[in-house]
XYZ file of C-alpha atoms in Angstrom:
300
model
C -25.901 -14.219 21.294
C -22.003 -13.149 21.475
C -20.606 -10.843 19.283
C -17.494 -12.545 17.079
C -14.597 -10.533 17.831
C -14.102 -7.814 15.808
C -10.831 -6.586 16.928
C -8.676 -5.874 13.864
C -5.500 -9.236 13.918
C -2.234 -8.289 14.540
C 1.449 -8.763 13.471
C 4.402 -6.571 15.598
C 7.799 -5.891 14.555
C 7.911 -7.089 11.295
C 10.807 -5.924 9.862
C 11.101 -3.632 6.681
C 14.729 -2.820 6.747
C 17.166 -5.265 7.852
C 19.434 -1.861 8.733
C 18.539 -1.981 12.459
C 16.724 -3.415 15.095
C 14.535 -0.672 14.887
C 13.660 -0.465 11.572
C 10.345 -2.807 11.999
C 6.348 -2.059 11.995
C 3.294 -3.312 13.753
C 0.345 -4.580 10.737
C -2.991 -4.638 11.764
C -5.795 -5.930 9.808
C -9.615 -5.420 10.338
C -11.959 -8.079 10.619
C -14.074 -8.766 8.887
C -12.732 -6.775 6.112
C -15.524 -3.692 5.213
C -17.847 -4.863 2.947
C -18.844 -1.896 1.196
C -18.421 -1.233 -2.647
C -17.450 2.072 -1.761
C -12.903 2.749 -1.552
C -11.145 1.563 1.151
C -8.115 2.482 2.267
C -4.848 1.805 4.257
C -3.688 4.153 6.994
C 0.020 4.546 7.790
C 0.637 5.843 11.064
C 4.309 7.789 12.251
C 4.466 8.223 15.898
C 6.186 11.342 17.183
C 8.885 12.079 20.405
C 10.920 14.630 18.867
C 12.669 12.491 16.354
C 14.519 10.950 19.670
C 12.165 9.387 22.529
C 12.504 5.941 22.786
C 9.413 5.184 24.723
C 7.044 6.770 21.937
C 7.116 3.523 19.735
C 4.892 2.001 16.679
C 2.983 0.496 19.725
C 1.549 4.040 20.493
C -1.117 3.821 17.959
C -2.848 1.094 19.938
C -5.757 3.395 21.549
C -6.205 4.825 18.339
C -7.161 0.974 16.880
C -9.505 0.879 19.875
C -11.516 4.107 18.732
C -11.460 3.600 15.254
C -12.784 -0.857 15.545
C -14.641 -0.270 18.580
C -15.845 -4.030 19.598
C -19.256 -3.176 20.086
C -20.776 -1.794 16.472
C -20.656 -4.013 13.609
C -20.407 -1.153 11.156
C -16.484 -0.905 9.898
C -14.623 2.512 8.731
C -13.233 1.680 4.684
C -10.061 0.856 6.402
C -8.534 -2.539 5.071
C -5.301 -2.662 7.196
C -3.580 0.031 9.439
C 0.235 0.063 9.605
C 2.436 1.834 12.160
C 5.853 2.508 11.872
C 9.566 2.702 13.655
C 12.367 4.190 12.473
C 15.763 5.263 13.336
C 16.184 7.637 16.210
C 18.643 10.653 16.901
C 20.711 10.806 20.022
C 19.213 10.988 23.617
C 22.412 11.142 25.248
C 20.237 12.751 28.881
C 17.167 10.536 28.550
C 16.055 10.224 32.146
C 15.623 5.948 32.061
C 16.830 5.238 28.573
C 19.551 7.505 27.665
C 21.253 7.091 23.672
C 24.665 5.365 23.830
C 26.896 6.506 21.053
C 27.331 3.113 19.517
C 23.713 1.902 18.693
C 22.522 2.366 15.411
C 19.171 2.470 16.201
C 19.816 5.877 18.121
C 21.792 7.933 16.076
C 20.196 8.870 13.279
C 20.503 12.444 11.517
C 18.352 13.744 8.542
C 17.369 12.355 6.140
C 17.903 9.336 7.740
C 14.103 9.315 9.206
C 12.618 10.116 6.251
C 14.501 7.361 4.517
C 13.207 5.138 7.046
C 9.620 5.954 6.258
C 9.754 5.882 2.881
C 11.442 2.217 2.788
C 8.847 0.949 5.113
C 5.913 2.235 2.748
C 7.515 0.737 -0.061
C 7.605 -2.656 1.810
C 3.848 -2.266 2.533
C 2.993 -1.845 -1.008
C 5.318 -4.485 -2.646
C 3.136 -6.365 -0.054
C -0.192 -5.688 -0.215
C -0.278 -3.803 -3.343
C -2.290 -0.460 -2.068
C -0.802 1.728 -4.507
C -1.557 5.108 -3.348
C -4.701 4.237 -1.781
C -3.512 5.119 1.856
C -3.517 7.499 3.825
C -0.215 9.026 5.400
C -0.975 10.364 9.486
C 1.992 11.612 11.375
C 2.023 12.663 15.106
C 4.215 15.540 15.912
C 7.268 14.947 14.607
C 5.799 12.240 12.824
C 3.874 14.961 10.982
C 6.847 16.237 9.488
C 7.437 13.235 8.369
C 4.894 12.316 6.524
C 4.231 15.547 4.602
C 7.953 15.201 4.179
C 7.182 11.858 2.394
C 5.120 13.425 -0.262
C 7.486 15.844 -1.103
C 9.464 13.265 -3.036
C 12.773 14.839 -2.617
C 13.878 11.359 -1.083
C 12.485 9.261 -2.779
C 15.086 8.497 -5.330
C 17.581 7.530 -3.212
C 15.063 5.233 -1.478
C 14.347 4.002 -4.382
C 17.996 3.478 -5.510
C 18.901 1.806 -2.195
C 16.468 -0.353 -1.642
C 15.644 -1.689 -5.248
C 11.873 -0.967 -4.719
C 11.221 0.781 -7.458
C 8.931 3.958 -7.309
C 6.803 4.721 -3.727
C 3.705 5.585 -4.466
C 2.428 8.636 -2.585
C -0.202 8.865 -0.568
C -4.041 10.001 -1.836
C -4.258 11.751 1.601
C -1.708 12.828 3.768
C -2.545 14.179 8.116
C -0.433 16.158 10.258
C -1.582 16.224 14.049
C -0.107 18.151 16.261
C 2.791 18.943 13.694
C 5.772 20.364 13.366
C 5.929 22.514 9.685
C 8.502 24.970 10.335
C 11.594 23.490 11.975
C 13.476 26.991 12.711
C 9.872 28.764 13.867
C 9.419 26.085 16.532
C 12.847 26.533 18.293
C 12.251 30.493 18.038
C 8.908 30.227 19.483
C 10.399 28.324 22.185
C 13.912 30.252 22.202
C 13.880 30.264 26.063
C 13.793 25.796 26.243
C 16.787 24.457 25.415
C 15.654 21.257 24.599
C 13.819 22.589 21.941
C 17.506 23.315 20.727
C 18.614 20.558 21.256
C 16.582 17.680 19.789
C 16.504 19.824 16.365
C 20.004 19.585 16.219
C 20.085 15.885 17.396
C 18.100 15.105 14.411
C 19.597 17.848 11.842
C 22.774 19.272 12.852
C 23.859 22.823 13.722
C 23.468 24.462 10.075
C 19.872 26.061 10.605
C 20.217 26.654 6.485
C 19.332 22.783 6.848
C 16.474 23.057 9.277
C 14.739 25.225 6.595
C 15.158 23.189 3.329
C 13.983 19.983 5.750
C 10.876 21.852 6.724
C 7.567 20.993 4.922
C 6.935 24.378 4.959
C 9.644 24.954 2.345
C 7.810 22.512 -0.415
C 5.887 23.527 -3.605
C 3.146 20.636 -2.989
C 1.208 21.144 -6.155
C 4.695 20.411 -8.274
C 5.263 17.293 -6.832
C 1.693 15.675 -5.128
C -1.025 14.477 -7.209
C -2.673 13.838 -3.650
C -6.184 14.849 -2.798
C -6.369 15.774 0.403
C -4.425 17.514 2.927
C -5.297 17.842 6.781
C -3.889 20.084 9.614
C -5.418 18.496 12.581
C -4.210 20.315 15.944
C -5.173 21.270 19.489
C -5.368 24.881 20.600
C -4.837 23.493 23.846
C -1.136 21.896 22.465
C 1.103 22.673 25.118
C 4.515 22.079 23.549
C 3.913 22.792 19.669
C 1.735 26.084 19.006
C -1.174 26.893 16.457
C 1.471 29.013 14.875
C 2.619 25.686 13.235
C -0.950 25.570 11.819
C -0.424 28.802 10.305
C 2.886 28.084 8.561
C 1.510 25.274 6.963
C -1.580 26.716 5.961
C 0.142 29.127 3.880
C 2.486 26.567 2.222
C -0.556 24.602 1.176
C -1.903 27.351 -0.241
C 0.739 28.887 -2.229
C 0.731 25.510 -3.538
C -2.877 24.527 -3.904
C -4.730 22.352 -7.004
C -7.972 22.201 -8.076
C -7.828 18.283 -7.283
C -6.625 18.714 -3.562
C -8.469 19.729 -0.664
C -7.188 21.394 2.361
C -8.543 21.449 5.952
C -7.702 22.850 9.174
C -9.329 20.043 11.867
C -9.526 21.578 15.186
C -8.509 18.822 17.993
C -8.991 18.842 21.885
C -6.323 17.877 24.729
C -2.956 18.739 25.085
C -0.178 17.599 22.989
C 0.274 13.567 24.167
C -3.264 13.204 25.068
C -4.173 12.967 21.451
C -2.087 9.868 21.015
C -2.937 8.417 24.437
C -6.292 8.504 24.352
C -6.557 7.914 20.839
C -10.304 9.469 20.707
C -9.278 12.463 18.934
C -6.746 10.755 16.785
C -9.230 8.320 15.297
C -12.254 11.024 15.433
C -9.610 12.738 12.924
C -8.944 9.804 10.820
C -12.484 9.054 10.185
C -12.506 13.123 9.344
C -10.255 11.991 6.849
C -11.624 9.141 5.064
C -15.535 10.455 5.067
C -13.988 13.678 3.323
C -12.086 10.906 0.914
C -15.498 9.232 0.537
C -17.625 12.806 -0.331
C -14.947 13.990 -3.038
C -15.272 10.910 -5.005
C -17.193 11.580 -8.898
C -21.132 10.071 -8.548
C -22.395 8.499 -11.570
């Protein structure tokens, strides 16, 4: 007898914002939805490319999906809808195919113009679908930065102000893979690359007094998070961000820690893209991430 599909539907480019062209997200909804009396959850996915690539899209969470609803078990993770996001870029001006043109607004973005970006698109999800903060936040890379940028609520306000959208819930979990923590460390580990120079300033100018207060290194998580979980997923085997990264941002989280939140160090393998485009590793931590979710929670 055939199995009924269980690939998860999806909806691409929807917009959030009507700002830009690239201010859109790709929705994708399991079926059938888990069953379980158990929490489920949303995940809400940042893709990475240095705050700049244009070929690293929302679309780059696809072999993720393929891990995480594999087509041939009919047991589901407690994941009611995954949602990945675009956002504005910073310049690309030498981009080998696709290089930035000075006039698009898609591709000229500067801090916190990103961050803004991520923050309206959540708050479009849950005036949607009404999640609250029963998601969790994953960022790739830059993406990372992102997201643990998200939950420091420093932009939120504004968001909030500029959109109408009232308050953005924060997340009950929050993942960095393969992350950037410590904006000024990573250009000094890689002093002798200039591009490491140069998409930092690309994205948040020339004052490195700026590159500090953006870095999620620099926030006091247990003032501003009620969250409950915090993961460091990385690869040893990262060839373009370091384990020194990990480091950083263990010590942040723990200068900052709360008997509610957990905090883990996951321990990946492949190098820094394979994570993404393979997706086995990415979805092996997301499932890391919602079991964790699922052992914390009170028993009767």
């Amino acid at each position: 007898m055939q199995q009924p599909d269980s690939s998860p539907s999806q909806s691409r480019s929807i917009p959030y914002s009507p700002l830009t062209p690239l201010n859109t997200l790709d929705i994708y909804i399991p079926r059938p939805q888990p069953a379980s009396s158990n929490p489920k959850y949303w995940v809400i996915y940042i893709h990475g490319g240095a705050w700049r690539d244009p070929l690293i899209t929302s679309t780059s969470i696809t072999p993720t999906l393929t891990h995480l609803f594999p087509t041939t078990t009919t047991s589901l993770p407690p994941i009611l809808g995954v949602a990945s996001l675009n956002y504005r870029l910073s310049p690309y001006p030498h981009h080998p195919s696709h290089p930035s043109s000075p006039h698009d607004p898609t591709r000229n973005a500067k801090h916190p113009a990103h961050i803004e970006d991520v923050l309206t698109a959540i708050a479009w999800l849950q005036q949607r679908y009404g999640f609250q903060e029963n998601y969790i936040l994953v960022g790739h890379s830059c993406g990372a930065t992102l997201a643990f940028q998200a939950v420091s609520a420093l932009w939120n306000a504004r968001v909030e102000e500029e959109t109408g959208s009232g308050e953005v819930a924060l997340p009950v979990a929050v993942m960095g893979v393969e992350g950037i923590y410590d904006i000024r460390l990573l250009r000094d580990t890689h002093a002798e690359i200039l591009s490491y120079q140069q998409f930092v300033e690309g994205a948040f100018g020339m004052e490195e007094e700026g590159w500090r207060k953006a870095s999620p290194t620099e926030v006091k998580y247990g003032e501003v998070w009620k969250g409950k979980l915090a993961i460091i997923a990385h690869s040893k085997e990262d060839e373009l961000v370091d384990w020194v990264q990990v480091d950083a941002m263990k010590g942040a989280l723990e200068k900052s820690r709360t008997p509610e939140r957990k905090d883990m160090i996951l321990e990946l393998k492949g190098k820094h893209h394979e994570i993404w485009e393979d997706g086995l590793e990415m979805a092996r931590a997301i499932n890391v991430a919602l079991e964790t979710l699922q052992d914390s929670r009170p028993r009767a």
